[in-house]
Short mmCIF file of C-alpha atoms in Angstrom, two decimals:
data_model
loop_
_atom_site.label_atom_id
_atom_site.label_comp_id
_atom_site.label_asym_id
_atom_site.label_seq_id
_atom_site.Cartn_x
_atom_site.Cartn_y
_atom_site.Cartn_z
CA UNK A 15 -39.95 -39.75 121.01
CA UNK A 16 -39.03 -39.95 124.76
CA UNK A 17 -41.38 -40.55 127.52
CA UNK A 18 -40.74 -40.15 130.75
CA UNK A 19 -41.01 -43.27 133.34
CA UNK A 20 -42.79 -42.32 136.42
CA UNK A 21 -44.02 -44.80 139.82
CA UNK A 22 -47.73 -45.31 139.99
CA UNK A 23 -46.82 -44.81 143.91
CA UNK A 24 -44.08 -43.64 145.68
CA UNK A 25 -43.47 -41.71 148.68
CA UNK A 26 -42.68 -37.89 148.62
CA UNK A 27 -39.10 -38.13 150.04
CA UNK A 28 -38.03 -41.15 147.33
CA UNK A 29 -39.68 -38.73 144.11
CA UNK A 30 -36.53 -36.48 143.98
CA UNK A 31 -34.40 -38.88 143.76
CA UNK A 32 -36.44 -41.20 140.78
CA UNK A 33 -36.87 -37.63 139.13
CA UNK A 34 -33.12 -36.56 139.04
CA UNK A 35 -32.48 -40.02 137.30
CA UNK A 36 -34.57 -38.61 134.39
CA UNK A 37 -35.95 -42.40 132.93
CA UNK A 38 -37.40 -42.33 129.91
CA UNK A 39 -38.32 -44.63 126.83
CA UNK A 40 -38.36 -44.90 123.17
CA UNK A 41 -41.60 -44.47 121.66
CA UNK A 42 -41.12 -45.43 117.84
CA UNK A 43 -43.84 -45.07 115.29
CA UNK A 44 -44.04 -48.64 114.56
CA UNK A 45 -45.89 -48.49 118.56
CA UNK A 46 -48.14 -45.80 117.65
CA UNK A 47 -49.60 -47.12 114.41
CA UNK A 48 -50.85 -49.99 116.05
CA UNK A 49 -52.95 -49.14 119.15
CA UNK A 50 -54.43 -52.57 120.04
CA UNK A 51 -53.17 -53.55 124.10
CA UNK A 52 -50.07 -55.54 123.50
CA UNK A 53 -46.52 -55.97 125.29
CA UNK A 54 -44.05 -54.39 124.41
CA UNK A 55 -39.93 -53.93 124.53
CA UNK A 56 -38.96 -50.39 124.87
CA UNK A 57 -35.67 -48.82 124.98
CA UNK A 58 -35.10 -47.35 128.23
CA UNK A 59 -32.67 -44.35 129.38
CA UNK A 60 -31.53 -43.20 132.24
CA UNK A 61 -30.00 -39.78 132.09
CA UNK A 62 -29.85 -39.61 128.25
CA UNK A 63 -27.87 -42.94 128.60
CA UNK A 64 -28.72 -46.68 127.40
CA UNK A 65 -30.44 -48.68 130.62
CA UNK A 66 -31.28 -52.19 128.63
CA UNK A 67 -34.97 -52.47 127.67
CA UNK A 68 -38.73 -51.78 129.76
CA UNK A 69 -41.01 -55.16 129.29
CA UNK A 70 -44.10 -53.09 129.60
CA UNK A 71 -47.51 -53.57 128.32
CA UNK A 72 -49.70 -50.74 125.75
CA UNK A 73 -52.95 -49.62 127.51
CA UNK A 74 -53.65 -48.15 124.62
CA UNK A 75 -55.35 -44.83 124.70
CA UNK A 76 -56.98 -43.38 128.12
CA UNK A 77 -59.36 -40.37 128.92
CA UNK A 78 -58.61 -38.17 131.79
CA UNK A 79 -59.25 -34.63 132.57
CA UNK A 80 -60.47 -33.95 128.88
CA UNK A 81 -57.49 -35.34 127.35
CA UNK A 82 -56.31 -38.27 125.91
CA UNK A 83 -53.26 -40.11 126.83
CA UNK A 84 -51.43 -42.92 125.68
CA UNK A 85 -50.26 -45.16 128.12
CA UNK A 86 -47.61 -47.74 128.76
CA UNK A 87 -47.99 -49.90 132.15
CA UNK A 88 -44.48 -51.98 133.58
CA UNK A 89 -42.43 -53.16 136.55
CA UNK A 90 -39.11 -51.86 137.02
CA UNK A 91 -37.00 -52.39 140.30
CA UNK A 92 -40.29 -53.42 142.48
CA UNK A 93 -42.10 -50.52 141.39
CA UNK A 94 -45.42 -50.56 139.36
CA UNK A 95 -44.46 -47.99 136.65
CA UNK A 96 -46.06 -45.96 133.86
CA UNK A 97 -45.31 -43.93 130.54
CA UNK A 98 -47.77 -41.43 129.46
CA UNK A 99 -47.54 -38.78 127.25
CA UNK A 100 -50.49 -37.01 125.59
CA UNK A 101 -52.20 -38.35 122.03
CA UNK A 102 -52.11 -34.76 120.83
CA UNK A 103 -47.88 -34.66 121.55
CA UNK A 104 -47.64 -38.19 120.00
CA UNK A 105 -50.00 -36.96 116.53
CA UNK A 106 -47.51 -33.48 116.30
CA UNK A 107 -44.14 -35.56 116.65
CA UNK A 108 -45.11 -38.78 114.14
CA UNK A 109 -47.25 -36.22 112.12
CA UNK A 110 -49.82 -38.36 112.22
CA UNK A 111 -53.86 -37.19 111.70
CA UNK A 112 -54.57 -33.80 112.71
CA UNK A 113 -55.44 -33.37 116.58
CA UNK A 114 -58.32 -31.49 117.97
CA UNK A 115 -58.28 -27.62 118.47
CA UNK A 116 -58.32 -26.80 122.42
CA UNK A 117 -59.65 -23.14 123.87
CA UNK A 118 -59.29 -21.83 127.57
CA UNK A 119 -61.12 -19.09 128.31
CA UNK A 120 -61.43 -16.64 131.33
CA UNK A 121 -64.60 -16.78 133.65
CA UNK A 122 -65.77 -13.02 132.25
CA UNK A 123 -65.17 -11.93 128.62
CA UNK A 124 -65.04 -7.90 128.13
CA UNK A 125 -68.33 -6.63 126.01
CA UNK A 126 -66.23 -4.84 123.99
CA UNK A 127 -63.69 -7.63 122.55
CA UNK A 128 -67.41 -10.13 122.47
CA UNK A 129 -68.96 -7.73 120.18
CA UNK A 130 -65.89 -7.09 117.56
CA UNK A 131 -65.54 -10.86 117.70
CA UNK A 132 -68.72 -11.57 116.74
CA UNK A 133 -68.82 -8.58 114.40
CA UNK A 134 -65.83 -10.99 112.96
CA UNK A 135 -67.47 -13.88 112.94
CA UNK A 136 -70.62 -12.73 110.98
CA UNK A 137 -67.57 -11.08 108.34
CA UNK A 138 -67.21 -14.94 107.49
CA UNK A 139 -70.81 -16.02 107.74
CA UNK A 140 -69.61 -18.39 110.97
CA UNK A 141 -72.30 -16.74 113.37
CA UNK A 142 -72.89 -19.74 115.02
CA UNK A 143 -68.87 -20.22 116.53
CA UNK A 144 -70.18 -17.72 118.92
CA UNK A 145 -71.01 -20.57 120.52
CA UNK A 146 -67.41 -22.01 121.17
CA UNK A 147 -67.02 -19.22 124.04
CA UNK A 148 -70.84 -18.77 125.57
CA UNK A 149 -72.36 -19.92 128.92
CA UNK A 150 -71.73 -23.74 129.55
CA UNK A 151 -74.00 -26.01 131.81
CA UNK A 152 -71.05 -25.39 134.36
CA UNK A 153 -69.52 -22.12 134.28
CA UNK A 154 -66.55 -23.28 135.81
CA UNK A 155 -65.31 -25.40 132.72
CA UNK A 156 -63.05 -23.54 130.75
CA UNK A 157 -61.96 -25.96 128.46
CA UNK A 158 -63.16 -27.16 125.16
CA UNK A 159 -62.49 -29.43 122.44
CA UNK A 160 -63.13 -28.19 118.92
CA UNK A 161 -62.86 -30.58 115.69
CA UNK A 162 -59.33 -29.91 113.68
CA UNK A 163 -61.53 -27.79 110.81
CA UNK A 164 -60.59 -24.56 109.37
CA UNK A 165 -64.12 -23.01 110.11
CA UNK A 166 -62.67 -23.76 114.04
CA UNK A 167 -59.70 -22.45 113.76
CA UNK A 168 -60.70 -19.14 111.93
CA UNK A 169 -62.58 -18.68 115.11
CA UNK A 170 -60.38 -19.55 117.31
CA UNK A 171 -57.90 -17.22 115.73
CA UNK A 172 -59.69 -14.27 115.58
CA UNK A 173 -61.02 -15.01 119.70
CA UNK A 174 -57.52 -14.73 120.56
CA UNK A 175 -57.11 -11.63 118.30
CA UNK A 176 -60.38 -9.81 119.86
CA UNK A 177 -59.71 -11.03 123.57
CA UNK A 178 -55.94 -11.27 123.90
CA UNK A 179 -54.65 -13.02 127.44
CA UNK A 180 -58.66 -13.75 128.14
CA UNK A 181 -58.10 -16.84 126.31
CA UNK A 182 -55.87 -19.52 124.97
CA UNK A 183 -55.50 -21.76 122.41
CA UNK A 184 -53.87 -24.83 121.16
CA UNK A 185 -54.01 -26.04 117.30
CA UNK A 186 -52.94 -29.63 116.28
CA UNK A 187 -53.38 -29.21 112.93
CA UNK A 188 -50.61 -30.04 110.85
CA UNK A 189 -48.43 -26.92 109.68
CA UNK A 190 -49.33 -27.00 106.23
CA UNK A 191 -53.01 -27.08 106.86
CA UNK A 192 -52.82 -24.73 109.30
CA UNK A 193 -50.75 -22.33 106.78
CA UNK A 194 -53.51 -22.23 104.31
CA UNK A 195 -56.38 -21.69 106.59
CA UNK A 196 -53.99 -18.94 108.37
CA UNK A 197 -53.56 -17.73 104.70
CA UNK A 198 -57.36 -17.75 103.79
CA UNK A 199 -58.47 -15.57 106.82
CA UNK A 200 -55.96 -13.12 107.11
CA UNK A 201 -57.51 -12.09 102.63
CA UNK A 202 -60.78 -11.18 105.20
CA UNK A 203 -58.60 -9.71 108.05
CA UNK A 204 -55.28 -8.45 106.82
CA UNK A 205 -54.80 -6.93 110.19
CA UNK A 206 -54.08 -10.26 111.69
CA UNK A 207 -50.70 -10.65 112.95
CA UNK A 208 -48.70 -13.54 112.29
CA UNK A 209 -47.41 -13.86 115.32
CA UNK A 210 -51.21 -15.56 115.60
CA UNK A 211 -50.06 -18.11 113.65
CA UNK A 212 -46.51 -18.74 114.98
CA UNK A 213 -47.83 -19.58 118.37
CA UNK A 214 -50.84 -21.58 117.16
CA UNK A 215 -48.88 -25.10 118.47
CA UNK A 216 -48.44 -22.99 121.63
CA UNK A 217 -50.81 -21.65 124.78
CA UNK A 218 -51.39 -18.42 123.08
CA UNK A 219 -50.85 -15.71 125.79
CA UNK A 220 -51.19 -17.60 129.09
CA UNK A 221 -48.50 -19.96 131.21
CA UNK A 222 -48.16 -23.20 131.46
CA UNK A 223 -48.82 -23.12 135.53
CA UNK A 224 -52.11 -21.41 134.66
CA UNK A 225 -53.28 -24.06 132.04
CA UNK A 226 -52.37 -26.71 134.26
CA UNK A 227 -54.79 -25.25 137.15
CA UNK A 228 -57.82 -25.12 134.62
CA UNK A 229 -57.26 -28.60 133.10
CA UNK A 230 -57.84 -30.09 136.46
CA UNK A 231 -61.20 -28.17 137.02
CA UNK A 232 -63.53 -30.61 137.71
CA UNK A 233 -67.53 -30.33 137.35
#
């Protein structure tokens, strides 16, 4: 897995020129199954090419914005440096444990796709999901983190299903749990497209620039 290098500071006229060299390193599984804050010798690249080794050091995993990150602090050429990439991206490509579910939703949800939603979720006796999309302390968080069940994802599914581009969602479950609960709940809604499924590892139905704004809200 390849993880970018970036400066912890640099000025705005020298970024172009570190980005276009396009420095990443290695990450190997043998790093991620062992989490405790360490050094570490990583293979580094530099435009897909071999660039000799990073002496960095394993943070281990951070909190930030309602994700969390694993991080990997170093010097290269005078510059404090850092690789981060997020836990959920490291889980998916080492399929490792199953990540948690994550739901955006819009400020205002229509009555109309509310009420067959919840007409949904009482179908499956999971009244109490309803919760996953009502009024927050802060109404200007949009974001939240769901444990990888298949309870959660049924209603996360069938949110996206009822409310279309009003919300988004991200699954980490691994495919072949994710198969079977996809498999369960579409014996109670055989109406469900697939395509539901397909994009499950995906923003369902809004863009990256978009998710990006709402996962720096801040309360």
């Amino acid at each position: 897995m390849q993880v970018i290098v970036l400066p912890e500071i640099i000025s705005s006229d020298q970024l172009d020129a570190w980005l276009s060299r396009e420095l990443v390193v290695e990450l190997s599984k043998d790093v991620v199954d062992d989490l405790t804050p360490r050094p570490l010798r990583l293979p580094l690249l530099e435009q897909g090419r071999p660039r000799g080794y990073l002496d960095g050091w394993l943070k281990g995993i951070e909190e930030s914005t309602g994700l969390r990150f694993l991080t990997i602090q170093a010097e290269l050429e005078g510059h404090s440096v850092h690789a981060s990439v997020t836990w959920d991206a490291v889980v998916r490509h080492f399929d490792l444990d199953d990540t948690s579910h994550i739901l955006w939703r819009a400020r205002e949800l229509d009555l109309e796709g509310w009420e067959r939603w919840t007409a949904d979720l009482a179908k499956i006796e999971l009244e109490g999901k309803a919760g996953v999309l009502g009024e927050r302390a802060d109404p200007r968080q949009h974001i939240y983190h769901l444990e990888p069940t298949p309870e959660n994802a049924w209603a996360l599914w069938l949110a996206a299903s009822r409310f279309g581009n009003q919300v988004g969602l991200s699954l980490g479950m691994r495919r072949e749990a994710l198969l079977e609960a996809f498999r369960v709940l579409r014996e109670w809604f055989p109406e469900l497209p697939f395509t539901l499924f397909e994009r499950s590892r995906e923003i369902e139905a809004w863009g990256k620039e978009k998710v990006r704004k709402l996962s720096n809200v801040r309360a």
